[in-house]
XYZ file of C-alpha atoms in Angstrom:
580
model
C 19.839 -46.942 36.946
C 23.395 -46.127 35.811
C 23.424 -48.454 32.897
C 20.306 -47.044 31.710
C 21.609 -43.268 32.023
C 24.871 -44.663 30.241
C 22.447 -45.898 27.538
C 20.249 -42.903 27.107
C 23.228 -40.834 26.994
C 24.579 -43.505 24.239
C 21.215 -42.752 22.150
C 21.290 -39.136 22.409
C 24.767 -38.434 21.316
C 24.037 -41.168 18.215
C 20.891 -39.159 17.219
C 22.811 -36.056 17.356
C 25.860 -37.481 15.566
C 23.214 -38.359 12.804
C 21.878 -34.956 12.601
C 25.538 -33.712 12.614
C 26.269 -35.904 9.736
C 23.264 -35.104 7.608
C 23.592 -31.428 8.233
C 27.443 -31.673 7.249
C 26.349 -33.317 4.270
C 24.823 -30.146 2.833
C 26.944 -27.129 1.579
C 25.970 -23.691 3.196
C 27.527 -20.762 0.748
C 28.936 -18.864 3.804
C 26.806 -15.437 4.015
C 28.316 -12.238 3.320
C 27.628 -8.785 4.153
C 26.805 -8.200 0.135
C 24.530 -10.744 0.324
C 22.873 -10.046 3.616
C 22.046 -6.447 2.162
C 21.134 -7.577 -1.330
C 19.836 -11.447 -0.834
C 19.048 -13.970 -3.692
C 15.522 -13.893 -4.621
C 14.847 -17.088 -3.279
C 16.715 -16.321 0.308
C 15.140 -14.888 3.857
C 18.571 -13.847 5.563
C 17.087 -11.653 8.546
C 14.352 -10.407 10.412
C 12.339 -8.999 7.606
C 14.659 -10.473 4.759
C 16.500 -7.311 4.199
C 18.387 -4.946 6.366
C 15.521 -2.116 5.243
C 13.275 -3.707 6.694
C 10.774 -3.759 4.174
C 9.547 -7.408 4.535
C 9.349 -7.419 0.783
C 10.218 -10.882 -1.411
C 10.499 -10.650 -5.501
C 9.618 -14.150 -5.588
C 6.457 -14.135 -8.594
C 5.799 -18.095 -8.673
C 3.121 -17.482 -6.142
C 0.769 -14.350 -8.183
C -2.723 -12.810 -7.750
C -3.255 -14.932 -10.594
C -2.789 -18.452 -8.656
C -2.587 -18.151 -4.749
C -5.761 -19.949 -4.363
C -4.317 -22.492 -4.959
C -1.874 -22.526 -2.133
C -1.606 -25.669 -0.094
C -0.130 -26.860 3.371
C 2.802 -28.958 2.310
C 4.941 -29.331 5.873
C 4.324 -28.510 9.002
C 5.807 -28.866 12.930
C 5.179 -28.495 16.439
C 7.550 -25.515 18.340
C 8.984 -25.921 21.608
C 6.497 -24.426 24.305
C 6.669 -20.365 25.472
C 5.850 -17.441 24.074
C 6.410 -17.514 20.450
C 7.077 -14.943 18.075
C 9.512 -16.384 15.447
C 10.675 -15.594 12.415
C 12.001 -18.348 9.515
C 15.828 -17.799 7.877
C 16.556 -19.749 5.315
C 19.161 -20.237 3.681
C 20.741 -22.890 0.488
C 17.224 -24.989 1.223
C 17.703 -24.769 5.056
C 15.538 -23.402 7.330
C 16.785 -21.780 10.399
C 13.903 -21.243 13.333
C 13.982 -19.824 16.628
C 11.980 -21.889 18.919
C 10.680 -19.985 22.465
C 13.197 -20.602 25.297
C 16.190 -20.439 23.138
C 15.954 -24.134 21.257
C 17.111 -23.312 17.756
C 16.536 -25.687 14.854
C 17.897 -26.177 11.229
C 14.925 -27.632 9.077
C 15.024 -28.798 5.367
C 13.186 -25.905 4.144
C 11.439 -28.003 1.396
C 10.424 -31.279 3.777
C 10.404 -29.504 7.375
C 12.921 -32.491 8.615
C 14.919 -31.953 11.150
C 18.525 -31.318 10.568
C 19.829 -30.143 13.947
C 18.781 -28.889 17.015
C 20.474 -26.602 19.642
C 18.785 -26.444 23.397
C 20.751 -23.491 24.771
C 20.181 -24.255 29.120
C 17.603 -22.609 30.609
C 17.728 -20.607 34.588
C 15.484 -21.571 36.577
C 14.818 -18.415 37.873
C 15.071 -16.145 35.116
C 11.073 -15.643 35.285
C 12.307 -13.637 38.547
C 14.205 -11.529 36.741
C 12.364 -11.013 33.583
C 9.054 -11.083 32.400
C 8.359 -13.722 29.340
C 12.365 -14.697 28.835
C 10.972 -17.291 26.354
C 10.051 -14.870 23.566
C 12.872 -14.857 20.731
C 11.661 -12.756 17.647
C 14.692 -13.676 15.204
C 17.785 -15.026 14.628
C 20.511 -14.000 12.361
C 22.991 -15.495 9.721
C 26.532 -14.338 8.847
C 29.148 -16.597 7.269
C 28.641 -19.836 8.582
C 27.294 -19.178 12.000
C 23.655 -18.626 13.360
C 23.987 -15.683 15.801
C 21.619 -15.100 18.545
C 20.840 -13.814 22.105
C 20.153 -15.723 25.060
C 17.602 -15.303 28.010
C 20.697 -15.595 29.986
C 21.980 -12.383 28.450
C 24.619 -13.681 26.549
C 25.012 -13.106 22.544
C 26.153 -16.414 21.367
C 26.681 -18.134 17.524
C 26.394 -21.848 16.619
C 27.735 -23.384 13.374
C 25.471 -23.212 10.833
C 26.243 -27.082 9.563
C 26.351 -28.958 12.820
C 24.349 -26.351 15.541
C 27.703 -26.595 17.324
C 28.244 -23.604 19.975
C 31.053 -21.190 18.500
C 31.705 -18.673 20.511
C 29.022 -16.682 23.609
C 30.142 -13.535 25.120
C 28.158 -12.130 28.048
C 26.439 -8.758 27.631
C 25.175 -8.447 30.976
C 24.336 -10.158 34.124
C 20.450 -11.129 33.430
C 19.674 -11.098 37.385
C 19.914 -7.394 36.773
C 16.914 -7.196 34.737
C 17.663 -7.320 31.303
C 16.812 -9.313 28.351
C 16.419 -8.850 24.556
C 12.792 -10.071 23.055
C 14.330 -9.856 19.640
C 17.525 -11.405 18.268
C 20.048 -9.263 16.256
C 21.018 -7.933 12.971
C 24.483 -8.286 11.556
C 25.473 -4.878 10.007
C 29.461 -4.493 8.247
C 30.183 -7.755 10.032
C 29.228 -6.297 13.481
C 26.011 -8.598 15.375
C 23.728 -5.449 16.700
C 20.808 -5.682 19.450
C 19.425 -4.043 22.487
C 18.255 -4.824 25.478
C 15.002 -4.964 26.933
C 15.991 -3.189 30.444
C 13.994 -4.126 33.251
C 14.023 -1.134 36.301
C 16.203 -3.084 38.722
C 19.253 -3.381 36.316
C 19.361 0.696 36.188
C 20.280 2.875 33.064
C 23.329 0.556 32.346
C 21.024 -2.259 31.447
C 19.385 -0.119 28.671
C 22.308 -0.580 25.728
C 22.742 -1.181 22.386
C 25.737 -3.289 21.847
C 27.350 -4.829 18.927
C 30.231 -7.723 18.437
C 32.458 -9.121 16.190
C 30.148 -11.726 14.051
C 32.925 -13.830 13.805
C 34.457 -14.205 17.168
C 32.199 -12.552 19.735
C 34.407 -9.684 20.771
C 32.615 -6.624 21.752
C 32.956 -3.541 19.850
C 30.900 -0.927 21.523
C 28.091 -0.205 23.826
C 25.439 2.467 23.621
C 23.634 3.721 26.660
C 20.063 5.386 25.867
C 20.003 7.089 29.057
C 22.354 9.760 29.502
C 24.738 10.716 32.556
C 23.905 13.956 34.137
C 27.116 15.467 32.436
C 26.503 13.825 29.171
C 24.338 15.452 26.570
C 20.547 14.897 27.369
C 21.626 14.155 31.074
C 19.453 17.558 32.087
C 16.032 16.518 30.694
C 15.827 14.077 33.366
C 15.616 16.864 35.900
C 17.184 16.420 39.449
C 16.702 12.189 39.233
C 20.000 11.119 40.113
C 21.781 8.570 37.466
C 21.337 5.592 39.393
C 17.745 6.480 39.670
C 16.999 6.683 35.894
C 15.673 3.402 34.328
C 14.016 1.620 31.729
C 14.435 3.430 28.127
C 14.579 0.143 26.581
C 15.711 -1.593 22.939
C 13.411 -4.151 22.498
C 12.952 -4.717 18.647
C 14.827 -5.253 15.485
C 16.908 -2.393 14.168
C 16.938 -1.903 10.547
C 21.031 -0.295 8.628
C 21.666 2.090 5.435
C 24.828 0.520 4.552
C 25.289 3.323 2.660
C 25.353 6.096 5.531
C 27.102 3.536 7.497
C 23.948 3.793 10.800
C 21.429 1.464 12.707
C 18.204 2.918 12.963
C 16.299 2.151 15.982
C 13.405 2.944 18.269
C 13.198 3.307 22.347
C 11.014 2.481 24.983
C 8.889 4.489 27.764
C 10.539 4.660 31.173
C 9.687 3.552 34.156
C 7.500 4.462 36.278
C 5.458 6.103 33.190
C 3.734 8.832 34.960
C 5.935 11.490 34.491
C 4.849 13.258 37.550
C 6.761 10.913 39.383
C 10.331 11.877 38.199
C 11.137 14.868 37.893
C 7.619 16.388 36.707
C 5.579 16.652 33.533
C 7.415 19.359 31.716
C 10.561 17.406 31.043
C 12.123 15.104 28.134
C 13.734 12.263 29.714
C 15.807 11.569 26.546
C 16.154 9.293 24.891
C 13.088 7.330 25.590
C 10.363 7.301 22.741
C 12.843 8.475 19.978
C 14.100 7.029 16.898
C 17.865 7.060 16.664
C 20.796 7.335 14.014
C 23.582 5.623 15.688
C 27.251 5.270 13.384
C 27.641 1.729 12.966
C 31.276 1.754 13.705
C 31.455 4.239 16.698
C 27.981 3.802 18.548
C 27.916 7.317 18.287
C 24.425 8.830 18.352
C 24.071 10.764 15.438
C 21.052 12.572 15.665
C 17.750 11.709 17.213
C 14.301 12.484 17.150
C 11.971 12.125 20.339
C 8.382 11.726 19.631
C 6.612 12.715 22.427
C 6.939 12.080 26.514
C 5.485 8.845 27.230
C 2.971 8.928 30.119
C 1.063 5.563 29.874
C 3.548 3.150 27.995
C 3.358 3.549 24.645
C 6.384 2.840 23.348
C 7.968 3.749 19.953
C 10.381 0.365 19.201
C 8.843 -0.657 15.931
C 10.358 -0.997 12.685
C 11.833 1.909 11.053
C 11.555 1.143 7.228
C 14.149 2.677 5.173
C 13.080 3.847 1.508
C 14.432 6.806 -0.978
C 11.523 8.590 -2.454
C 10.166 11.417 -3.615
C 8.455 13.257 -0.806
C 5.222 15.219 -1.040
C 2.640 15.142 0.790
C -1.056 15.798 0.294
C -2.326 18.360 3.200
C -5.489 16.533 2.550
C -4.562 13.263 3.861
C -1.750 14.018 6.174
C -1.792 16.570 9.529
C 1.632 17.950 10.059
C 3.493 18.618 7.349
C 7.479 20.438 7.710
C 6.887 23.734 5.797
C 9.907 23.114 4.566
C 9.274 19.996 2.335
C 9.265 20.716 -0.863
C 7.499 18.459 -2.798
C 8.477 16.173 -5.248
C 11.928 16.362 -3.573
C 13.699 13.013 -3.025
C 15.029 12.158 0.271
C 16.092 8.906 2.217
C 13.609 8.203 4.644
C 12.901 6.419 7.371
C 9.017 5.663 8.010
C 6.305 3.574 8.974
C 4.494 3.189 11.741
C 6.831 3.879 15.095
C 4.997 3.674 18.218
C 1.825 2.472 20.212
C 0.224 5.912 18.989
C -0.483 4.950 15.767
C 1.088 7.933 13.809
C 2.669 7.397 11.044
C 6.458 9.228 10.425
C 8.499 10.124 7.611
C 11.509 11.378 8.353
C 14.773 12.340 6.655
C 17.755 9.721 7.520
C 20.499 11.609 6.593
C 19.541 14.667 9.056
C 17.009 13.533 11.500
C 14.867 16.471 9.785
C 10.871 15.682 10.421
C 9.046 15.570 7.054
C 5.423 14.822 7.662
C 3.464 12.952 10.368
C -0.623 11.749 9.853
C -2.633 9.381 12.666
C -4.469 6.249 11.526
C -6.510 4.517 14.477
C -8.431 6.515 16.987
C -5.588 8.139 19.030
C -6.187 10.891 21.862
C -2.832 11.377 23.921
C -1.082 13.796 20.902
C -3.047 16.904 20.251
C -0.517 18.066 17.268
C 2.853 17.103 16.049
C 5.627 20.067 15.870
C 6.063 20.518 12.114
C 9.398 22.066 12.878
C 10.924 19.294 15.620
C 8.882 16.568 14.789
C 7.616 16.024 18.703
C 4.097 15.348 19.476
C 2.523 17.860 21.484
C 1.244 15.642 24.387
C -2.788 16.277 25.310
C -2.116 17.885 29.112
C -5.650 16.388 29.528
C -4.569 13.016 29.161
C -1.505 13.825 31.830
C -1.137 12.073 35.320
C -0.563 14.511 37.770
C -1.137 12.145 41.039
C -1.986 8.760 42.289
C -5.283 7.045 42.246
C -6.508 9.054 38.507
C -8.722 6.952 36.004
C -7.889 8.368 32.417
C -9.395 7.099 29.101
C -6.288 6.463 26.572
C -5.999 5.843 23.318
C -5.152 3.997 21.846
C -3.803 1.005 24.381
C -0.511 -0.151 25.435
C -1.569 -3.175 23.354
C -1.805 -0.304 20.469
C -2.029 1.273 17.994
C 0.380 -0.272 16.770
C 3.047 -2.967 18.305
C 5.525 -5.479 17.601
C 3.232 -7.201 14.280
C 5.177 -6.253 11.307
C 4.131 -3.938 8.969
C 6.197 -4.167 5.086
C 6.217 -2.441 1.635
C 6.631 -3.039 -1.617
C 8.399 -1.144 -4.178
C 5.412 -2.067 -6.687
C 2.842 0.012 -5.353
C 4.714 2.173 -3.737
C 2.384 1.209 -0.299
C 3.676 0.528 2.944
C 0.976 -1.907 4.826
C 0.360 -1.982 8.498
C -1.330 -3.887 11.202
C -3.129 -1.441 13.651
C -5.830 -2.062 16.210
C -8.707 -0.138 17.184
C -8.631 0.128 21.129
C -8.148 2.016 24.112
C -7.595 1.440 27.428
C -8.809 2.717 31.069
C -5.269 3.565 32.741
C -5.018 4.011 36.464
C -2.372 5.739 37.610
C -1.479 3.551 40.769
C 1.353 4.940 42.687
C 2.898 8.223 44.327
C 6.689 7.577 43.826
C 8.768 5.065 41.905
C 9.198 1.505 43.139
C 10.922 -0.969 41.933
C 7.786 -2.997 42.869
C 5.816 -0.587 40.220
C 7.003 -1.311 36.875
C 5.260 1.350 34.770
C 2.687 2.576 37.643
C -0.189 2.154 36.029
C -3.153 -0.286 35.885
C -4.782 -0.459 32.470
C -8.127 -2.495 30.787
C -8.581 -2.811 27.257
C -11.311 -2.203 25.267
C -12.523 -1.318 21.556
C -12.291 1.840 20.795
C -15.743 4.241 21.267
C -17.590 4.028 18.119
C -15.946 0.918 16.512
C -17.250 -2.544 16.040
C -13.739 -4.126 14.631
C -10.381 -4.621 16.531
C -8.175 -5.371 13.691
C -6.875 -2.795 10.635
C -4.699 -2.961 7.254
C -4.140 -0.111 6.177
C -2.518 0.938 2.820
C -0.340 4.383 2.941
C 1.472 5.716 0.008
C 4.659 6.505 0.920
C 5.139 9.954 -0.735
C 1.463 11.573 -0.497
C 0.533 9.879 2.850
C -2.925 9.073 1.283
C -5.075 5.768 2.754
C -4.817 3.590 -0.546
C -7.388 0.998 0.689
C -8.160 0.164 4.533
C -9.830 -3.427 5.961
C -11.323 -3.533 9.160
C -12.054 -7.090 10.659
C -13.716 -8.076 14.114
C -9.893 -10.420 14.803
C -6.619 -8.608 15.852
C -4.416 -8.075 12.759
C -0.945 -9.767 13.131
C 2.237 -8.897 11.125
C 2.341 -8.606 6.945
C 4.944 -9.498 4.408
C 4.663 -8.269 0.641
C 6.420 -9.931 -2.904
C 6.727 -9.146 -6.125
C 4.036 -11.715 -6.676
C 1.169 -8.532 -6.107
C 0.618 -10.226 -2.412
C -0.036 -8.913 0.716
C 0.125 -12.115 3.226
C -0.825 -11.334 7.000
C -2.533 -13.669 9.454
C -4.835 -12.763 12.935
C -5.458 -13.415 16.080
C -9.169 -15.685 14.730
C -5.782 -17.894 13.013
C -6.967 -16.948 9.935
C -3.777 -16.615 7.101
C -4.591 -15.036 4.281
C -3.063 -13.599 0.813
C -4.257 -10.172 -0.197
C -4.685 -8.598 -3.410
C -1.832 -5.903 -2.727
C -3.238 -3.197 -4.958
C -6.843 -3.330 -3.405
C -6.983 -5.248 -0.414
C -9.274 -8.059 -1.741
C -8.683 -11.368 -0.369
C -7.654 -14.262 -2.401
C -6.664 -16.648 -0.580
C -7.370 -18.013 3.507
C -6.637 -20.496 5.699
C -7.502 -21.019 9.232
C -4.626 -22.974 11.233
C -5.890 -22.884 14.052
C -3.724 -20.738 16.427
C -3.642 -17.240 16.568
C -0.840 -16.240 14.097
C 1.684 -15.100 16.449
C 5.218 -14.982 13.961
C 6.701 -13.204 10.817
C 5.521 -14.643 7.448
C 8.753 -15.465 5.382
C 9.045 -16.544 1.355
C 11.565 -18.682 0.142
C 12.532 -20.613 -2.752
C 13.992 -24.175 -2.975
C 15.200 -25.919 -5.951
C 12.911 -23.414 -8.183
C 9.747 -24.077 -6.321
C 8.108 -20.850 -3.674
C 7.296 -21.783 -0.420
C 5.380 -19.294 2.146
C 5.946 -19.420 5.665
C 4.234 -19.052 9.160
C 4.143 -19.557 12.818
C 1.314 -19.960 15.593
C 1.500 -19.508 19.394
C 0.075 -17.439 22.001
C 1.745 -14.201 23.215
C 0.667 -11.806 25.526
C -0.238 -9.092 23.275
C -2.578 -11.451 20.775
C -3.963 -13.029 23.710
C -5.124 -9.763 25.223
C -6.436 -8.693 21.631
C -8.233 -11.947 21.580
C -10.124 -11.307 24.812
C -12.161 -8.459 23.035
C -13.682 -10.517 20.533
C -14.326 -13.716 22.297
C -16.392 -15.657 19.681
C -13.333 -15.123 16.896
C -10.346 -16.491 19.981
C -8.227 -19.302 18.665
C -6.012 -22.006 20.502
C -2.573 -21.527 21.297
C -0.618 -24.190 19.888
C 2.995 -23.246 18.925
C 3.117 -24.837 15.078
C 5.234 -24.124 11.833
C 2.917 -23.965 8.744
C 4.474 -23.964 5.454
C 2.615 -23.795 2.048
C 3.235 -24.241 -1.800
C 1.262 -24.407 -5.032
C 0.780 -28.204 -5.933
């Protein structure tokens, strides 16, 4: 028995010292910050290729004019768990986040491996936190791959070999918390939250950044407040240690030029507000978007948008885009009296939160320029054109145990984590909404830490509709629907280039390429799977390449449950195409 361990153990380290060698053989241009924010055209260097977060490519190889043509050219199996991943790549070299933190280096061209890095696995981390497999994205900064860990440690590995650099512990994960997505590297500083579970308290609910390069932290942000500390009294009389769950759990996006992270917050826990401190109070900072100072951690401003009563949280991407503001009172609800249009601003916008409503707002001053709804929403009966906060519907309120209330849309959403993107072309930002509700059951008199959000919910489509899944097309300065499809499948996240493309895939596993300026389709494939990752377009040795992943996750399964004859399988697979 020992010989044959000795000999395994022989084979093992050879493979690896072959993958070692091969990936040594390849030079990686070590990434910079000015290349992070402004990429090659051919390069996918974070989450949603740019710091922005537009999920925008100029690649053009791959047009309106031939996408049909598009065929599968490599393709792999991913490591088992929920899986959510999103492709880097990088000189030719793909960089993919597996579920339960197995990272891989791929030739982006041929899909062979290069290396492979198997980060160990608790065994009872599924008692600490639910789904510790999903990892969203990874990120890239000089020559190391930087990433979190379901052990709750931010660790890098050399980009060449896979090698473990450094790992620096942000918290202890048997006090409940995680981080669902990996980080973004901002001024040289790796940036993420964490997904705070109740038990860990409000000091599990932090953003934190380190030094890229050698793992030393650099600050810590709480987004619950202290009594003493500014906010602390919109949590009533709850006492600190009391306070939990205002959680982190997507991808920031960074204005290099204003020096601040942008990034969205959770509900708390329990979500029935009658349960804290009653139903007339803020509980800041959950369900905001906030400006934090890159180099201090400071909080800058913020901007809550509404109390959270039945878990719909606002962590989505905040896309970042200067333009000319004005919009048309026709298309769009709540409009600041203030705007003047045609003005310019920087804005953050998009999508936010579970609710559906769309945002613009000004990133230099937190100021609220114009908010609109898009699915079948009932929880907000206005939005503040002054403050920006959604008036909550006191209809749609919890005041006890035991109450049956119809919500819309779902904790499912709305929107949720699927990526929407824009393109500076047609001035459209694209998103990936759902059409259902939910029957939410308020199921407990006090807070527990047996309860996480206190409520009991089923899905279903919303009254009146036929169709689960939406695209729809929003200018960015008038707010006007450019085009809208409506399909039976859940929509999944979207990715735009240069190219006049929209790509996005479902939860039927239908990929498809869009005509970006109308919505027409021109191009589908179905893989198989429900399309569960972030599309990604690279370019290798001159040729385009489009990217995307399969899996099964909790949210597409439940959106797959309402249309039973379009469900998929649930393989986890890497699908990579290119014209012939």
């Amino acid at each position: 028995m020992r010989s044959s361990a000795m000999k395994t153990t022989a084979l093992v380290a050879a493979l690896l010292a072959v993958f070692g060698a091969a990936a040594q053989q390849r030079a990686l241009r070590p990434v910079t910050d000015a290349m992070l924010q402004n990429p090659e055209a051919g390069e996918w260097l974070s989450w949603r290729r740019t710091p922005n977060l537009w999920g925008y490519s100029p690649l053009t190889q791959i047009n309106k004019r031939n996408v049909a043509q598009l065929r599968l050219v490599w393709t792999r199996p991913l490591a088992v768990g929920v899986q959510e991943g999103t492709p880097l790549v990088h000189d030719g070299v793909m960089f993919f986040p597996n579920p339960n933190d197995i990272t891989q280096a791929l030739d982006a061209a041929t899909g062979d491996l290069i290396w492979e890095y198997r980060r160990p696995v608790q065994a009872d981390n599924n008692d600490y936190i639910p789904f510790p497999s999903i990892n969203r994205n990874l990120a890239i900064y000089g020559n190391l791959i930087l990433d979190n860990g379901a052990d709750n440690y931010a660790y890098a590995l050399d980009a060449a070999t896979g090698a473990l650099k450094w790992e620096t512990q942000i918290l202890d994960y048997r006090h409940g918390a995680q981080h669902s997505s990996g980080p973004i590297v901002a001024n040289g500083k790796v940036i993420s939250g964490r997904s705070c579970e109740p038990e860990g308290g409000p000091e599990a609910c932090v953003l934190t950044a380190f030094d890229a390069s050698t793992g030393k932290e650099l600050w810590r942000t709480r987004t619950i407040p202290k009594p003493d500390e500014p906010g602390g009294d919109t949590w009533g009389n709850i006492p600190y240690e009391e306070r939990r769950h205002v959680g982190l759990w997507m991808v920031p996006s960074f204005d290099p030029e204003l020096k601040r992270i942008y990034v969205g917050t959770s509900v708390t826990s329990p979500a029935p507000k009658f349960m804290l401190a009653g139903n007339d109070k803020q509980y800041l900072y959950h369900n905001s978007t906030l400006a934090i100072d890159v180099d201090t951690g400071r909080i800058v401003w913020y901007l809550q948008h509404n109390v959270d009563h039945w878990d719909l949280d606002h962590p989505f991407e905040r896309i970042l885009i200067d333009t000319a503001v004005a919009p048309d009172p026709d298309a769009v609800a709540w409009i600041n009296p203030r705007v003047r249009p045609g003005q310019v601003h920087k804005v953050i916008t998009g999508i936010p939160g579970k609710t559906g409503l769309v945002y613009t707002i000004d990133r230099e001053t937190g100021q609220f320029l114009w908010s609109r709804p898009t699915v079948e929403q009932n929880v907000i009966t206005r939005v503040n054109t002054e403050s920006g906060e959604g008036v909550v519907n006191t209809e749609k309120m919890f005041t006890g145990p035991n109450q049956e209330i119809l919500v819309c849309p779902s904790l499912t959403g709305g929107k949720n984590y699927h990526a929407g993107a824009y393109s500076p072309d047609t001035k459209l930002m694209y998103m990936p909404l759902q059409n259902v509700c939910m029957m939410s059951t308020s199921t407990a008199a006090r807070p527990s830490l047996d309860e996480l959000y206190a409520i009991r919910t089923k899905d279903q489509i919303a009254p009146g509709e036929q169709n689960v899944g939406t695209i729809e097309a929003i200018n960015v300065e008038t707010g006007r629907t450019a085009w809208k499809r409506e399909q039976r499948a859940g929509q999944t996240s979207l990715m735009t280039t240069a190219g006049g493309l929209l790509f996005g895939g479902d939860t039927a596993g239908r990929f498809r390429a869009y005509d970006a300026e109308s919505g027409a389709v021109l191009w589908e494939i179905n893989l198989g799977s429900q399309i569960t990752g972030f599309p990604a377009t690279f370019a290798v040795n001159g040729k385009q390449y489009v990217a995307i992943s399969t899996g099964a996750t909790p949210n597409t399964f439940g959106l797959a449950t309402l249309t039973p004859e379009t469900r998929a399988g649930t393989a986890n697979g890497l699908f990579v195409f290119a014209l012939p």
